[in-house]
Amino acid sequence: MLNKNETRGILNSMGLVFGDIGTSPIYTLAVIFLITSVTYAHVIGVLSLIIWTLIILVTIEYSWLAMSLGKKGEGGTIVLKEILVPLLRSGRKVTVITILSYVGISFLLGDGVITPAISILSAVEGLKIIPGLEKIGQGTLVTIAGVIAICLFSIQKKGTEKIAWMFGPLMVIWFLSLVLSGIASIIYTPSVLKAINPYYAIDFLLHNGLSGFFVLSEVILCATGGEALYADMGHLGREPIIKAWRFVFIALVLSYLGQGAFLIRNPDSKNVLFEMIFQQAHIIYMPFLILSIIATVIASQAMISGMFSIVYQGITTRIAPMLKIDYTSDELKSQIYISAVNWLLLISVLFVMYEFKESSKLAAAYGLTVTGSMAITGIMMTMIFSLRKDWTKATVSFFVTVVDLLFLISNMYKIPHGGIWSITIASLIFSMIMIYTSGQKRLYQSLRPMRLDDFLQIYKQRYQNANRIKGTALFFARNVNVIPQYIPHTMFGNDIVYEDNIIISITSLEEPFGVKSSFREELAPGLRTFDIEMGYMEVVDVAKILENAGIREKTIFYGVEDIITNNPVWKVFSMIKKLTPSFVQYYKLPPEKLHGVITRFEM
């Protein structure tokens, strides 16, 4: 028997992790049979492919292999990179893995645009089956889906904490409806159960040649969202997610088998799940349609929250600019809202809805970045297990990676059919990461920081002879051993020396959680250093940490970079720096105490 905490964990997993993969039965089979004929052999072969895709790519790759890797229970692409980099000896290999992780993050973020669009639009299209609404225009359906998306994104700033408790129970009802409808259909055509045998999946691929291989590009739709098992591990824990997956897996398999049985009996069916429910029981069709729309909204909410988490990881590991972050819950620090991400995501979702207009056409763009992300996860896991000499997991991981790559190659045919958009979105994100990280590195080199010994030599003379200002002044530096240019510019160039000067250093740890803060030894009379070390998933209140340490600052100085350049790449970097909050604004330090010191740089 499960205890209360285990039950709550499983329910939370239902709502926060399995929304995306849980709503894939709405469109997966319908899309697959747009590119292959509906015959008994094809239906059994496709069902077998779906079942074994869920087993290999979700159960084995994510539920077992990926979730056995983590740092303090946290998962995701950045975590894999943090585990792998210390195991590598070559600097070149570290660079390759770092870039590979950036590509993986870009793919995940690119996937985040299409997920809400295809989920909501496919559910809304169920209106067409209601008598009297058969001729409803696709433009009207897109408008309805767009309004739902706008409402969903508009409530993000208020936080979803108050309604999130309903997500799990509602998804349980959704999965139970998939189970019951699936079983009801299987009873009439029980021969579909033989699709559990992998022989039929292999037989389908062998007998259908190249066209059968390209069917894999749509079969992958059944596993989209599988990566959430690992990415959300830190929020919910490994055990609740794995236990919830067992139930979700059975529900999905029964739903797909039931839809396959319905297709065998009704080969002209187009919107398979909704037509099956409508035929089974007219009276429950409207409640089921409403439930499906709610389920897709929950799936989209989970993806939006996931996007916020990924971007936040990027900010704390310094691969993304410091975007403004709001905390939507006083109790749950993981409940964050990033305005720039929210509205860019909404604009992108509305654009792809308008551009593709139908969920079947959206499916032509969906899956490419998902398989790319899965393949990168597979490659990194194989390397980790090999370097750790865990040969059993390394061998299985290598096999899974080969399967990932086969799916990725099959998805290449989607590029001219809309897949170019998902690649474009991911490429834009990757370009921004590369420009920002390269720009930060170049800027740091241009800063011409002073060595600590040289700085202290001048500081001691100035401190002794200067008319010192009463109170405490704070300065920020990434590394106290190299002093940023704005600090000597303030103290020596403008003769601003306080009685008490404290250099604050904030660094990210390789661990996801944990906050440590302490004073170091006094560097010189009136000059101290204070270190704050934080896990890359921690959300910290710097002002509170300083107050708890007994620091009562009178003023806070920080550097402002004014970048002059003719290089188009650095112009983009300069624009990013101007549009994003400064270091001190990001950490929400008291604005009345802030003084920005401008330093001009040529890049």
Coordinates of C-alpha atoms in Angstrom, one line a residue, residues 40-313:
Y40 CA -4.8 -5.0 -40.8
A41 CA -1.1 -5.8 -41.1
H42 CA -0.2 -2.1 -41.1
V43 CA -2.3 -1.4 -38.0
I44 CA -0.7 -4.3 -36.1
G45 CA 2.8 -3.3 -37.2
V46 CA 2.3 0.4 -36.3
L47 CA 0.9 -0.5 -32.9
S48 CA 3.9 -2.8 -32.2
L49 CA 6.3 0.1 -33.2
I50 CA 4.4 2.4 -30.8
I51 CA 4.6 0.0 -27.9
W52 CA 8.3 -0.7 -28.4
T53 CA 9.1 2.9 -28.9
L54 CA 7.5 3.6 -25.5
I55 CA 9.5 0.7 -24.0
I56 CA 12.9 1.6 -25.5
L57 CA 12.9 5.4 -25.6
V58 CA 10.9 6.2 -22.5
T59 CA 11.1 3.2 -20.1
I60 CA 14.7 2.2 -20.8
E61 CA 16.3 5.5 -21.9
Y62 CA 14.7 7.9 -19.4
S63 CA 12.9 5.8 -16.7
W64 CA 15.9 3.5 -16.1
L65 CA 19.2 4.9 -17.6
A66 CA 18.8 8.7 -17.4
M67 CA 17.1 8.6 -14.0
S68 CA 20.0 6.6 -12.6
L69 CA 22.1 9.7 -13.3
G70 CA 21.6 12.8 -11.3
K71 CA 23.2 15.3 -9.0
K72 CA 21.4 15.7 -5.6
G73 CA 18.3 14.2 -7.4
E74 CA 18.3 16.8 -10.2
G75 CA 18.1 15.8 -13.8
G76 CA 18.3 17.4 -17.3
T77 CA 20.8 18.1 -20.1
I78 CA 22.8 20.6 -18.0
V79 CA 23.1 17.9 -15.3
L80 CA 24.5 15.4 -17.8
K81 CA 27.1 17.9 -18.9
E82 CA 28.0 18.7 -15.2
I83 CA 28.5 14.9 -14.6
L84 CA 30.4 14.2 -17.8
V85 CA 32.8 17.2 -17.9
P86 CA 34.8 16.2 -14.8
L87 CA 35.3 12.7 -16.3
L88 CA 36.9 14.0 -19.4
R89 CA 40.6 14.8 -19.6
S90 CA 40.9 16.5 -22.9
G91 CA 40.0 20.2 -23.2
R92 CA 38.8 19.6 -26.8
K93 CA 36.3 16.9 -25.6
V94 CA 35.0 19.3 -22.9
T95 CA 34.4 21.9 -25.6
V96 CA 32.5 19.4 -27.8
I97 CA 30.4 18.1 -24.9
T98 CA 29.6 21.7 -23.9
I99 CA 28.5 22.6 -27.4
L100 CA 26.5 19.4 -27.6
S101 CA 24.7 20.3 -24.4
Y102 CA 23.9 23.7 -25.8
V103 CA 22.4 22.0 -28.9
G104 CA 20.3 19.7 -26.6
I105 CA 19.0 22.7 -24.6
S106 CA 18.1 24.5 -27.8
F107 CA 16.2 21.4 -29.1
L108 CA 14.3 21.2 -25.8
L109 CA 13.3 24.9 -26.0
G110 CA 12.4 24.6 -29.7
D111 CA 10.2 21.6 -28.9
G112 CA 8.5 23.8 -26.2
V113 CA 7.0 26.0 -28.9
I114 CA 5.3 23.2 -30.8
T115 CA 4.0 21.2 -27.8
P116 CA 1.3 23.7 -26.7
A117 CA 0.3 24.4 -30.3
I118 CA -0.3 20.8 -31.4
S119 CA -1.8 19.7 -28.1
I120 CA -4.4 22.4 -27.8
L121 CA -5.2 22.5 -31.5
S122 CA -5.7 18.7 -31.8
A123 CA -8.1 18.7 -28.9
V124 CA -10.1 21.7 -30.2
E125 CA -10.4 19.8 -33.6
G126 CA -12.6 17.3 -31.7
L127 CA -15.4 19.8 -32.1
K128 CA -15.8 18.8 -35.7
I129 CA -17.3 15.4 -34.7
I130 CA -20.2 17.1 -32.8
P131 CA -23.4 16.9 -35.0
G132 CA -24.0 20.3 -36.6
L133 CA -20.4 21.4 -36.2
E134 CA -19.0 19.1 -39.0
K135 CA -18.4 22.1 -41.3
I136 CA -16.9 24.4 -38.7
G137 CA -14.0 26.3 -40.4
Q138 CA -10.4 25.5 -39.6
G139 CA -9.8 29.2 -39.1
T140 CA -12.5 29.2 -36.3
L141 CA -10.8 26.2 -34.7
V142 CA -7.4 28.0 -34.8
T143 CA -9.0 31.1 -33.3
I144 CA -10.5 29.1 -30.4
A145 CA -7.1 27.3 -29.8
G146 CA -5.4 30.7 -29.9
V147 CA -7.7 32.2 -27.3
I148 CA -7.1 29.2 -25.0
A149 CA -3.3 29.7 -25.4
I150 CA -3.6 33.4 -24.7
C151 CA -5.6 32.7 -21.5
L152 CA -3.1 30.1 -20.4
F153 CA 0.0 32.3 -20.9
S154 CA -1.8 35.3 -19.3
I155 CA -2.3 33.6 -16.0
Q156 CA 1.4 32.6 -15.7
K157 CA 2.4 35.7 -13.8
K158 CA -0.2 35.1 -11.1
G159 CA 1.3 31.6 -10.6
T160 CA -0.4 28.2 -10.9
E161 CA 0.2 27.2 -7.2
K162 CA -3.5 27.6 -6.3
I163 CA -4.8 25.4 -9.1
A164 CA -1.8 23.0 -9.5
W165 CA -3.3 20.6 -6.9
M166 CA -6.1 19.8 -9.4
F167 CA -3.7 18.9 -12.3
G168 CA -2.8 15.4 -10.9
P169 CA -6.4 14.3 -10.2
L170 CA -7.7 15.6 -13.6
M171 CA -4.9 13.8 -15.4
V172 CA -5.8 10.6 -13.5
I173 CA -9.3 11.0 -14.8
W174 CA -7.9 11.5 -18.3
F175 CA -5.8 8.4 -18.1
L176 CA -8.7 6.3 -16.7
S177 CA -10.8 7.4 -19.6
L178 CA -8.1 6.3 -22.0
V179 CA -7.9 2.9 -20.3
L180 CA -11.7 2.3 -20.3
S181 CA -12.2 3.4 -23.9
G182 CA -9.2 1.3 -25.0
I183 CA -10.5 -1.8 -23.3
A184 CA -14.0 -1.3 -24.6
S185 CA -12.6 -1.3 -28.2
I186 CA -10.1 -4.1 -27.7
I187 CA -13.0 -6.4 -26.6
Y188 CA -14.4 -6.3 -30.1
T189 CA -11.1 -6.9 -31.9
P190 CA -8.9 -8.8 -29.3
S191 CA -6.4 -9.8 -32.0
V192 CA -4.7 -6.4 -31.7
L193 CA -3.1 -7.7 -28.5
K194 CA -0.5 -9.6 -30.6
A195 CA 1.0 -6.2 -31.4
I196 CA 2.8 -6.5 -28.1
N197 CA 5.1 -8.9 -29.9
P198 CA 8.1 -6.9 -31.3
Y199 CA 8.1 -9.3 -34.3
Y200 CA 5.3 -7.3 -35.9
A201 CA 7.3 -4.0 -35.6
I202 CA 10.3 -5.5 -37.3
D203 CA 8.1 -7.2 -39.9
F204 CA 6.4 -3.9 -40.7
L205 CA 9.8 -2.1 -41.3
L206 CA 11.2 -5.0 -43.4
H207 CA 8.2 -5.2 -45.6
N208 CA 7.6 -1.5 -46.2
G209 CA 11.1 -0.4 -47.0
L210 CA 11.8 3.3 -47.2
S211 CA 8.2 4.3 -46.7
G212 CA 8.0 2.1 -43.6
F213 CA 11.2 3.8 -42.3
F214 CA 9.7 7.2 -42.7
V215 CA 6.6 6.1 -40.7
L216 CA 9.0 6.2 -37.7
S217 CA 9.1 10.0 -38.0
E218 CA 5.4 10.0 -36.9
V219 CA 5.6 7.0 -34.5
I220 CA 8.0 9.2 -32.4
L221 CA 5.0 11.4 -31.5
C222 CA 3.9 8.7 -29.0
A223 CA 7.1 9.4 -27.0
T224 CA 7.2 13.2 -27.1
G225 CA 7.3 14.4 -23.6
G226 CA 9.3 11.3 -22.4
E227 CA 12.3 13.6 -21.7
A228 CA 10.2 15.3 -19.0
L229 CA 10.7 12.2 -16.7
Y230 CA 14.4 13.1 -16.4
A231 CA 14.1 16.9 -16.6
D232 CA 11.5 17.1 -13.8
M233 CA 13.3 14.6 -11.5
G234 CA 14.6 17.4 -9.2
H235 CA 11.1 18.8 -8.6
L236 CA 9.3 15.6 -7.8
G237 CA 11.8 12.9 -7.0
R238 CA 12.8 9.7 -8.9
E239 CA 10.5 7.2 -7.2
P240 CA 7.1 9.0 -7.7
I241 CA 7.8 9.6 -11.4
I242 CA 8.8 6.0 -12.0
K243 CA 5.7 4.7 -10.1
A244 CA 3.4 7.1 -12.0
W245 CA 5.0 6.0 -15.3
R246 CA 4.0 2.4 -14.8
F247 CA 0.4 3.4 -14.7
V248 CA 0.7 5.9 -17.5
F249 CA 2.5 3.4 -19.7
I250 CA -0.3 0.8 -19.3
A251 CA -3.0 3.6 -20.0
L252 CA -1.2 4.7 -23.2
V253 CA -0.7 1.1 -24.5
L254 CA -4.4 0.2 -23.9
S255 CA -5.5 3.5 -25.6
Y256 CA -3.3 2.9 -28.7
L257 CA -4.4 -0.8 -28.9
G258 CA -8.1 0.3 -28.6
Q259 CA -7.6 2.9 -31.3
G260 CA -5.9 0.3 -33.5
A261 CA -8.8 -2.1 -33.0
F262 CA -11.3 0.8 -33.9
L263 CA -9.2 1.5 -37.0
I264 CA -9.4 -2.1 -38.2
R265 CA -13.2 -1.9 -37.9
N266 CA -13.4 1.6 -39.3
P267 CA -10.6 2.1 -41.8
D268 CA -12.0 5.4 -43.1
S269 CA -11.7 7.0 -39.6
K270 CA -9.6 10.2 -39.6
N271 CA -9.8 11.6 -36.0
V272 CA -9.4 8.2 -34.4
L273 CA -9.7 8.8 -30.7
F274 CA -12.6 11.2 -30.8
E275 CA -14.5 9.1 -33.4
M276 CA -14.0 6.0 -31.2
I277 CA -15.4 7.8 -28.1
F278 CA -18.3 9.2 -30.1
Q279 CA -19.2 5.8 -31.4
Q280 CA -18.9 4.1 -28.0
A281 CA -21.1 6.6 -26.1
H282 CA -22.6 9.8 -27.6
I283 CA -23.7 10.9 -24.1
I284 CA -20.1 11.2 -22.7
Y285 CA -18.6 12.7 -25.8
M286 CA -18.9 16.4 -24.7
P287 CA -17.5 15.7 -21.2
F288 CA -14.6 13.8 -22.8
L289 CA -13.9 16.6 -25.3
I290 CA -13.8 19.1 -22.4
L291 CA -11.6 16.8 -20.5
S292 CA -9.2 16.4 -23.5
I293 CA -9.0 20.2 -23.8
I294 CA -8.2 20.5 -20.0
A295 CA -5.6 17.7 -20.4
T296 CA -3.9 19.6 -23.2
V297 CA -3.9 22.8 -21.2
I298 CA -2.3 20.9 -18.3
A299 CA 0.3 19.5 -20.7
S300 CA 1.0 22.9 -22.1
Q301 CA 1.3 24.3 -18.5
A302 CA 3.9 21.6 -17.6
M303 CA 5.9 22.6 -20.8
I304 CA 5.8 26.3 -19.9
S305 CA 7.0 25.6 -16.3
G306 CA 9.7 23.4 -17.8
M307 CA 10.8 26.2 -20.1
F308 CA 11.1 28.6 -17.2
S309 CA 13.2 26.0 -15.3
I310 CA 15.6 25.4 -18.3
V311 CA 16.1 29.1 -18.9
Y312 CA 16.7 29.6 -15.2
Q313 CA 19.3 26.8 -15.2

